[in-house]
XYZ file of C-alpha atoms in Angstrom:
238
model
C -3.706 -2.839 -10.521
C -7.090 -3.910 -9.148
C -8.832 -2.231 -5.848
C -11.164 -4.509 -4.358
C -13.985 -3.490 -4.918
C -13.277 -4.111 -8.779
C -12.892 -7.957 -7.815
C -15.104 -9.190 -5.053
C -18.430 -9.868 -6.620
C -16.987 -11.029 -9.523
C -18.490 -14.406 -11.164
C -15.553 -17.009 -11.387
C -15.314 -19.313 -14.638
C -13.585 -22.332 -15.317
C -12.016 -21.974 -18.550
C -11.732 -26.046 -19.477
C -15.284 -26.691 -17.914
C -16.689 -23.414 -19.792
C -18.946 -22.795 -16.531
C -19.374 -20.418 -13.788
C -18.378 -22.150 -10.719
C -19.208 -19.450 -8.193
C -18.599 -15.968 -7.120
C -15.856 -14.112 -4.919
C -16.888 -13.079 -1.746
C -13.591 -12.413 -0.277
C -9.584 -11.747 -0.766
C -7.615 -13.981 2.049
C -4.486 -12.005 2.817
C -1.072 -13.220 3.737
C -0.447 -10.541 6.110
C 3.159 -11.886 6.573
C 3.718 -11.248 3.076
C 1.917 -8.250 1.969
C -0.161 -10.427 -0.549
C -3.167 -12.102 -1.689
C -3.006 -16.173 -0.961
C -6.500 -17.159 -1.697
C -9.594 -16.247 -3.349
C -12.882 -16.991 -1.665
C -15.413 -18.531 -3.834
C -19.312 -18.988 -2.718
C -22.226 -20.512 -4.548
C -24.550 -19.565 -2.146
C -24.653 -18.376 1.360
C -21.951 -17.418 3.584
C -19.731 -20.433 4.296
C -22.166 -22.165 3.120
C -20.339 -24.439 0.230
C -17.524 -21.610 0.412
C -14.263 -22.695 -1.444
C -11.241 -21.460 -1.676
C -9.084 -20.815 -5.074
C -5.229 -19.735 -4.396
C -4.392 -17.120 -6.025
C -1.792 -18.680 -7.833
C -4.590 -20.629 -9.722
C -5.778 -17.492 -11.115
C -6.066 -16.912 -14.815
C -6.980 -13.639 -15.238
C -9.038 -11.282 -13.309
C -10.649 -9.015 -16.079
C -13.822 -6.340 -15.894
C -16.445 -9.001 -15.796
C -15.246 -12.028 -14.396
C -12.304 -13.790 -12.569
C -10.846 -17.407 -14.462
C -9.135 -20.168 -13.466
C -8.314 -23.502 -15.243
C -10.573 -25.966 -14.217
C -13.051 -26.035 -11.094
C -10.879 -28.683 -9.691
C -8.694 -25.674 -8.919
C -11.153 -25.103 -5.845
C -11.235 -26.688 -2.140
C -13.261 -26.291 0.437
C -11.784 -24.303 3.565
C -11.342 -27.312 6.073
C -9.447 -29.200 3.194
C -6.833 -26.119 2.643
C -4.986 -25.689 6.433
C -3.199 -22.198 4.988
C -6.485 -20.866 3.821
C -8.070 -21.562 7.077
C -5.175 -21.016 9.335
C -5.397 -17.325 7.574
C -9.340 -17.209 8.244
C -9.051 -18.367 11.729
C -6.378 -14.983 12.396
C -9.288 -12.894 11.000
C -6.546 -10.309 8.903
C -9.056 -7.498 7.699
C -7.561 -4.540 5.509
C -10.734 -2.585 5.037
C -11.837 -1.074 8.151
C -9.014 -1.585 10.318
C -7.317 1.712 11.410
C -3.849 2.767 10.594
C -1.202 3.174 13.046
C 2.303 5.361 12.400
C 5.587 3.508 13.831
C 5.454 6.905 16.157
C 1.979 6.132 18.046
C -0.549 8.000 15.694
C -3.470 6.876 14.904
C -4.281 8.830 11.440
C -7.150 7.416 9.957
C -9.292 3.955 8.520
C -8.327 1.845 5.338
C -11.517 2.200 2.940
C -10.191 0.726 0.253
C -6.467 -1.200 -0.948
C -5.254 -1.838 -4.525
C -3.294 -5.266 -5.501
C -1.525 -6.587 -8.485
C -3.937 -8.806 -10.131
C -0.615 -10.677 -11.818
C 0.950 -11.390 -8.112
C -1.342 -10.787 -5.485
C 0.881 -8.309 -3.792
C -0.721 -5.255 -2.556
C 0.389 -2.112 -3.851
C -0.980 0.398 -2.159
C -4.158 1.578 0.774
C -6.745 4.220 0.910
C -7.302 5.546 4.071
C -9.968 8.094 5.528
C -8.158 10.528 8.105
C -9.148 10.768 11.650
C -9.678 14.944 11.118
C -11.540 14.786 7.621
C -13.270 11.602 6.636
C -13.694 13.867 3.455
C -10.038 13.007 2.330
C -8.365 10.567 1.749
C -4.955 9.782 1.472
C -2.921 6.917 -0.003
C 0.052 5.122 1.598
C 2.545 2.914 -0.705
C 2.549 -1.091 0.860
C 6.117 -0.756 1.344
C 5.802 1.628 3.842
C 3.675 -1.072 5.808
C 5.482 -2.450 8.776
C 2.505 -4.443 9.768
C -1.078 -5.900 8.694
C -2.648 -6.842 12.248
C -6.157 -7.831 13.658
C -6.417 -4.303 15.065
C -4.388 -2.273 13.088
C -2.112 -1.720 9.678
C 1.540 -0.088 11.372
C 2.939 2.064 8.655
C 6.359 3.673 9.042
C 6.835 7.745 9.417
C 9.769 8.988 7.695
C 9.651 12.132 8.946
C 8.203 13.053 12.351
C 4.596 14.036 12.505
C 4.924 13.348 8.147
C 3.501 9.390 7.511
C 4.907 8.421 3.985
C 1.341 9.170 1.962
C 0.126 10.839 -1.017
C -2.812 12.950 -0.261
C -6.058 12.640 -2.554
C -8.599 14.883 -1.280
C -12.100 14.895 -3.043
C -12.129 18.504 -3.207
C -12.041 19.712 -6.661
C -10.450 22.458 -6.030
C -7.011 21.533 -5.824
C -4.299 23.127 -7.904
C -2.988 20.613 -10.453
C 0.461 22.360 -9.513
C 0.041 20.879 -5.466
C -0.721 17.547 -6.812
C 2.299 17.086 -8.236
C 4.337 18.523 -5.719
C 2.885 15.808 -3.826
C 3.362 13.032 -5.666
C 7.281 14.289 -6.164
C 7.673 14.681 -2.592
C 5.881 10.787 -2.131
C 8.355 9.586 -4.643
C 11.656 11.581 -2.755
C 10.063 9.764 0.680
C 10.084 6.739 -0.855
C 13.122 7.059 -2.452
C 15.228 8.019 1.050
C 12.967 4.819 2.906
C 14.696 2.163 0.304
C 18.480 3.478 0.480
C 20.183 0.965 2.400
C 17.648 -1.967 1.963
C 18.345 -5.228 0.881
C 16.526 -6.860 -1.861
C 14.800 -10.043 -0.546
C 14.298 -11.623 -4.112
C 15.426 -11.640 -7.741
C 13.665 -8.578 -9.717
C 13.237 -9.508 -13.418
C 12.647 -7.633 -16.105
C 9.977 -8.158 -18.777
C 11.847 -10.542 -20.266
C 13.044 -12.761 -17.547
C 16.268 -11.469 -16.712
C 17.584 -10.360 -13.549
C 18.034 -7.049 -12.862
C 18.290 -6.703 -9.357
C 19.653 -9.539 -7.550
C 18.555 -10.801 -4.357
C 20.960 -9.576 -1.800
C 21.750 -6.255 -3.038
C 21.912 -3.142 -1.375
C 19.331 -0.359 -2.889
C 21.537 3.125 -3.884
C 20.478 5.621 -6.067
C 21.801 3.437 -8.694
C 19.885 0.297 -7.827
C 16.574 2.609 -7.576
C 17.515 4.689 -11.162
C 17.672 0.951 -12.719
C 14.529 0.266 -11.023
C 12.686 3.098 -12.585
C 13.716 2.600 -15.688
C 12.594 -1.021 -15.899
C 9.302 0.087 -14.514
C 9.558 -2.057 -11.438
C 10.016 0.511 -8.949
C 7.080 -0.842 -7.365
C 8.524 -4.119 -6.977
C 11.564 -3.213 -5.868
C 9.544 -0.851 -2.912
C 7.871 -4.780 -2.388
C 10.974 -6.293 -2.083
C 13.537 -4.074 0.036
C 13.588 -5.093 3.643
């Protein structure tokens, strides 16, 4: 997984022209799909000569630099109508305040993590409204909604949003921490049962483990886990 901040400001290289063909300035999100469509690429000012990459074009996105095949891979904005049809609804994670299904407003995304492989966005950092000190983490799946205004997550419980709590105290017990990621992973757990899965989950070899379709049980999730996509499978239960 990659946070942002580990990927904008990145030089981009073209692997077959063995140049740097820019830098990113931006992630354009597919707010539909809880993913990454494009990269956006500037030589120079803002918007000024700013391309687009999609994100399927991506090579690799490693510590120092983010590579794609050729710089034929990038188009300019106006040429791309998803890219700018994205730009134009002016989707921003960071900053944007998060909203509970229940009407509570709880705090402000500072920072999201995606997978570099897919795009998809795993999970959000927000600051909360009563201690900008600490911040807590919400899992993508429990996101019902990236808007202009703000990102709806779902409460499973009432008056308990579906986060992990990171605080920046030091001073927390090891013990509490991992009470709190179990009880995360038992919310998350009781949020999937009864889902469908939207679309075939693989394992690392190709093969389908999960079929599109299915229902998630505790049976579906156990198989999950033990495939190491439990991630994907929170991604892909609607």
């Amino acid at each position: 997984m990659k946070k942002t901040q580990e990927i904008i400001g990145l030089p981009v290289f073209a692997i077959m022209d063995g140049k740097k063909i820019g830098q990113v300035k931006d992630l354009v999100i597919n707010p539909e799909e809880g993913k990454v469509d494009f990269i956006l690429v500037s030589n120079g000012s803002w918007y000024v000569g700013a391309r687009v990459l999609p994100y399927k074009a991506v090579i690799g996105i490693g510590e120092h630099a983010v590579t794609t095949e050729s710089e034929s891979m990038l188009t300019t904005i106006n040429e791309t109508n998803n890219a700018n049809n994205l730009l134009e609804r002016n989707i921003e994670i960071k900053g944007n305040q998060v909203l509970t299904n229940r009407g509570n407003l709880i705090g402000v995304i500072s920072e999201y993590e995606i997978d570099e492989i897919t795009g998809k966005i795993i999970r959000l950092e927000y600051k909360t409204t009563q201690d900008e000190s600490q911040i807590e983490i919400v899992d993508a799946g429990q996101v019902l909604t990236y808007g202009a205004d703000v990102v709806v997550i779902r409460e499973i419980k009432e008056g308990a949003p579906a986060v992990e709590t990171e605080s920046t105290s030091s001073d927390n017990p090891t013990s509490s921490a991992a009470d709190g990621k179990t009880l995360f992973k038992q919310r998350q757990r009781e949020f999937l049962i009864g889902k469908k899965v939207i679309q075939d989950i693989h394992d690392d070899n190709g093969e389908v483990i999960i079929a599109e379709g299915t229902e998630v049980n505790e049976m579906v999730i156990t198989l999950a886990e033990k495939h190491n996509k439990f991630m994907e499978l929170s991604q892909c239960a609607k």
